[in-house]
GROMACS .gro file of C-alpha atoms in nm:
model
  212
    1MET     CA    1   0.001   0.002   0.001
    2LYS     CA    2   0.084   0.362  -0.030
    3ILE     CA    3   0.041   0.557   0.294
    4CYS     CA    4   0.022   0.938   0.274
    5VAL     CA    5   0.060   1.131   0.599
    6ILE     CA    6  -0.020   1.495   0.552
    7VAL     CA    7   0.062   1.740   0.839
    8ALA     CA    8   0.066   2.108   0.913
    9HIS     CA    9   0.413   2.149   1.065
   10PRO     CA   10   0.758   1.990   1.070
   11ASP     CA   11   0.768   1.744   1.371
   12ASP     CA   12   0.393   1.660   1.357
   13VAL     CA   13   0.462   1.329   1.189
   14GLU     CA   14   0.718   1.229   1.445
   15ILE     CA   15   0.503   1.317   1.745
   16SER     CA   16   0.175   1.167   1.620
   17ALA     CA   17   0.253   0.868   1.397
   18PHE     CA   18   0.616   0.783   1.371
   19GLY     CA   19   0.592   0.441   1.533
   20THR     CA   20   0.291   0.345   1.323
   21LEU     CA   21   0.469   0.441   1.007
   22LYS     CA   22   0.761   0.225   1.105
   23ILE     CA   23   0.524  -0.066   1.142
   24PHE     CA   24   0.388   0.005   0.794
   25GLN     CA   25   0.736   0.031   0.657
   26GLU     CA   26   0.837  -0.300   0.819
   27ALA     CA   27   0.541  -0.461   0.645
   28GLY     CA   28   0.666  -0.337   0.307
   29HIS     CA   29   0.440  -0.045   0.247
   30GLU     CA   30   0.547   0.286   0.091
   31ILE     CA   31   0.544   0.589   0.321
   32PHE     CA   32   0.489   0.940   0.181
   33THR     CA   33   0.477   1.249   0.404
   34VAL     CA   34   0.353   1.588   0.310
   35THR     CA   35   0.438   1.890   0.536
   36MET     CA   36   0.227   2.189   0.448
   37THR     CA   37   0.398   2.476   0.627
   38LYS     CA   38   0.757   2.579   0.684
   39GLY     CA   39   0.705   2.607   1.061
   40ASN     CA   40   0.891   2.931   1.029
   41LEU     CA   41   0.739   3.100   1.332
   42GLN     CA   42   0.926   2.858   1.554
   43GLY     CA   43   1.259   2.872   1.372
   44SER     CA   44   1.434   2.875   1.039
   45LYS     CA   45   1.584   2.519   1.044
   46ARG     CA   46   1.263   2.315   1.085
   47ILE     CA   47   1.246   2.175   0.729
   48GLU     CA   48   1.609   2.067   0.758
   49GLU     CA   49   1.532   1.907   1.094
   50SER     CA   50   1.233   1.729   0.939
   51LYS     CA   51   1.435   1.588   0.655
   52ASN     CA   52   1.686   1.451   0.905
   53ALA     CA   53   1.416   1.287   1.116
   54LEU     CA   54   1.214   1.137   0.826
   55TRP     CA   55   1.501   1.033   0.598
   56GLU     CA   56   1.358   0.679   0.563
   57PHE     CA   57   1.038   0.805   0.401
   58ILE     CA   58   0.946   0.988   0.080
   59ASN     CA   59   0.893   1.353   0.192
   60ASN     CA   60   0.731   1.650   0.037
   61TYR     CA   61   0.730   2.012   0.161
   62MET     CA   62   0.472   2.264   0.042
   63ASN     CA   63   0.613   2.582   0.202
   64TYR     CA   64   0.295   2.756   0.325
   65GLU     CA   65   0.347   3.015   0.598
   66ASP     CA   66   0.318   2.886   0.948
   67SER     CA   67  -0.011   2.964   1.135
   68ASN     CA   68  -0.170   3.082   0.809
   69LEU     CA   69  -0.288   2.753   0.662
   70LYS     CA   70  -0.639   2.776   0.517
   71GLU     CA   71  -0.900   2.521   0.416
   72THR     CA   72  -0.845   2.633   0.059
   73CYS     CA   73  -0.485   2.512   0.048
   74ASP     CA   74  -0.375   2.312  -0.262
   75LEU     CA   75  -0.382   1.937  -0.188
   76GLY     CA   76  -0.326   1.815  -0.543
   77ILE     CA   77  -0.023   1.627  -0.425
   78ILE     CA   78  -0.261   1.369  -0.273
   79GLU     CA   79  -0.385   1.272  -0.615
   80GLU     CA   80  -0.025   1.267  -0.744
   81ILE     CA   81   0.062   1.017  -0.477
   82ASN     CA   82  -0.266   0.830  -0.519
   83PRO     CA   83  -0.249   0.666  -0.176
   84ASP     CA   84  -0.443   0.377  -0.039
   85LEU     CA   85  -0.472   0.555   0.295
   86VAL     CA   86  -0.441   0.920   0.411
   87ILE     CA   87  -0.360   1.008   0.765
   88THR     CA   88  -0.386   1.362   0.903
   89HIS     CA   89  -0.484   1.584   1.197
   90ALA     CA   90  -0.824   1.564   1.372
   91GLU     CA   91  -1.058   1.856   1.308
   92ASN     CA   92  -1.090   1.943   1.680
   93ASP     CA   93  -0.714   1.954   1.756
   94TYR     CA   94  -0.570   2.257   1.937
   95HIS     CA   95  -0.388   2.443   1.653
   96ASN     CA   96  -0.578   2.633   1.377
   97ASP     CA   97  -0.342   2.500   1.114
   98HIS     CA   98  -0.429   2.144   1.224
   99LYS     CA   99  -0.800   2.215   1.225
  100ASN     CA  100  -0.800   2.384   0.878
  101LEU     CA  101  -0.584   2.112   0.727
  102SER     CA  102  -0.812   1.840   0.864
  103LYS     CA  103  -1.116   2.003   0.704
  104ALA     CA  104  -0.935   2.053   0.378
  105VAL     CA  105  -0.808   1.694   0.362
  106SER     CA  106  -1.148   1.549   0.450
  107ASN     CA  107  -1.315   1.755   0.182
  108PHE     CA  108  -1.052   1.682  -0.079
  109CYS     CA  109  -1.049   1.311  -0.017
  110SER     CA  110  -1.421   1.279  -0.001
  111PHE     CA  111  -1.515   0.942  -0.144
  112LYS     CA  112  -1.184   0.905  -0.328
  113PHE     CA  113  -0.941   0.822  -0.052
  114PRO     CA  114  -0.994   0.681   0.300
  115VAL     CA  115  -0.881   0.912   0.586
  116VAL     CA  116  -0.765   0.831   0.941
  117TYR     CA  117  -0.702   1.097   1.202
  118PHE     CA  118  -0.430   1.145   1.461
  119ASP     CA  119  -0.504   1.139   1.833
  120ASN     CA  120  -0.513   1.501   1.956
  121PHE     CA  121  -0.219   1.648   2.137
  122MET     CA  122  -0.226   1.517   2.497
  123GLY     CA  123  -0.548   1.338   2.411
  124VAL     CA  124  -0.767   1.647   2.466
  125ASN     CA  125  -1.120   1.605   2.327
  126SER     CA  126  -1.009   1.282   2.157
  127SER     CA  127  -1.175   0.936   2.171
  128PRO     CA  128  -0.975   0.718   1.932
  129LYS     CA  129  -1.103   0.394   1.794
  130ILE     CA  130  -0.765   0.247   1.686
  131PHE     CA  131  -0.498   0.160   1.936
  132ILE     CA  132  -0.158   0.053   1.797
  133ASP     CA  133   0.126  -0.085   2.007
  134ILE     CA  134   0.443   0.089   1.885
  135SER     CA  135   0.661  -0.016   2.177
  136LYS     CA  136   0.908  -0.191   1.943
  137PHE     CA  137   0.982   0.148   1.775
  138LYS     CA  138   0.979   0.363   2.095
  139ALA     CA  139   1.354   0.438   2.069
  140ASP     CA  140   1.322   0.517   1.694
  141LYS     CA  141   1.042   0.761   1.770
  142LYS     CA  142   1.237   0.935   2.037
  143GLU     CA  143   1.540   0.963   1.802
  144ALA     CA  144   1.325   1.117   1.528
  145ILE     CA  145   1.168   1.377   1.765
  146MET     CA  146   1.506   1.465   1.906
  147LYS     CA  147   1.617   1.565   1.554
  148HIS     CA  148   1.408   1.882   1.605
  149LYS     CA  149   1.673   2.054   1.809
  150SER     CA  150   1.518   2.397   1.760
  151GLN     CA  151   1.196   2.290   1.937
  152ASN     CA  152   1.331   2.189   2.278
  153PRO     CA  153   1.252   1.833   2.179
  154GLU     CA  154   1.275   1.680   2.528
  155ARG     CA  155   0.934   1.832   2.611
  156LEU     CA  156   0.789   1.681   2.300
  157VAL     CA  157   0.923   1.340   2.376
  158TYR     CA  158   0.777   1.366   2.730
  159ALA     CA  159   0.436   1.478   2.609
  160SER     CA  160   0.419   1.210   2.339
  161PHE     CA  161   0.531   0.927   2.568
  162LEU     CA  162   0.302   1.035   2.848
  163LEU     CA  163   0.002   1.007   2.611
  164GLY     CA  164   0.131   0.686   2.463
  165GLU     CA  165   0.163   0.522   2.806
  166PHE     CA  166  -0.185   0.645   2.901
  167ARG     CA  167  -0.340   0.510   2.588
  168ALA     CA  168  -0.175   0.176   2.659
  169ALA     CA  169  -0.304   0.179   3.013
  170GLN     CA  170  -0.661   0.229   2.878
  171CYS     CA  171  -0.618  -0.102   2.709
  172GLY     CA  172  -0.485  -0.270   3.025
  173TYR     CA  173  -0.121  -0.261   2.941
  174ARG     CA  174   0.169  -0.115   3.142
  175ASN     CA  175   0.516  -0.010   3.029
  176LYS     CA  176   0.388   0.011   2.667
  177GLN     CA  177   0.366   0.282   2.406
  178PHE     CA  178   0.059   0.324   2.189
  179GLU     CA  179  -0.031   0.557   1.904
  180CYS     CA  180  -0.399   0.599   1.848
  181PHE     CA  181  -0.618   0.713   1.561
  182ASP     CA  182  -0.973   0.784   1.478
  183PHE     CA  183  -1.196   0.773   1.169
  184ASN     CA  184  -1.536   0.903   1.064
  185PRO     CA  185  -1.741   0.645   0.878
  186ARG     CA  186  -1.845   0.775   0.536
  187PHE     CA  187  -1.932   0.624   0.203
  188PRO     CA  188  -1.768   0.409   0.078
  189PHE     CA  189  -1.513   0.391   0.365
  190MET     CA  190  -1.736   0.292   0.653
  191ASP     CA  191  -1.475   0.095   0.842
  192VAL     CA  192  -1.107   0.156   0.763
  193ARG     CA  193  -0.948  -0.038   1.050
  194ASP     CA  194  -0.835  -0.319   0.816
  195LEU     CA  195  -0.606  -0.069   0.648
  196MET     CA  196  -0.417   0.006   0.971
  197PRO     CA  197  -0.166  -0.211   1.160
  198LYS     CA  198  -0.345  -0.463   1.384
  199SER     CA  199  -0.454  -0.323   1.721
  200ALA     CA  200  -0.306  -0.457   2.037
  201PRO     CA  201  -0.478  -0.784   2.154
  202ILE     CA  202  -0.732  -0.749   2.439
  203VAL     CA  203  -0.571  -0.841   2.770
  204ASN     CA  204  -0.702  -1.108   2.999
  205ARG     CA  205  -0.939  -0.910   3.233
  206LYS     CA  206  -0.780  -1.083   3.534
  207ASN     CA  207  -0.432  -0.955   3.434
  208TYR     CA  208  -0.486  -0.595   3.328
  209PHE     CA  209  -0.199  -0.361   3.420
  210PHE     CA  210   0.019  -0.676   3.461
  211THR     CA  211   0.043  -0.744   3.084
  212GLU     CA  212   0.369  -0.599   2.942
   0.00000   0.00000   0.00000
């Protein structure tokens, strides 16, 4: 499959989906990333940092201005890639660029491409339906986030791993890292979970929090 992850800013891929993309990659799928803005309000080296972090994938940079992304942004690159699955921000995430891009991607993909949405930052106002165990790639995810030296990346690692451990605990696991996603059923993509890596197995109800 071709997986297209389209994000607003450099570092969004690494924070929200890097472990899941590594699982896709390990299974032989092609990974394409599209970063819409330069992230220039937070530093001038962000695209370079992103390239260093995502070097294993096929990356595209659209160079819109940071914090000025509109629902009318050009998303023709999605058709150029022609993916089997699109992954992007949730419409109710905290940043306006994330919200506007989510609406734009949903409208553009319509009935042409299935779309899955990231868990919101720190899980705020988010109730994901897909829970993926990325523990195997925890170190890889940390290394990728740490490439964003201009962003004080330790805080991003902390926030990402805190949410990942919480999502794992919601499924009865401890000492695990999960990445989570949501989808909105719509014709003809009523259930897209089969396109994602397999969710973590349900733990024995007598052993929850003791399953590692």
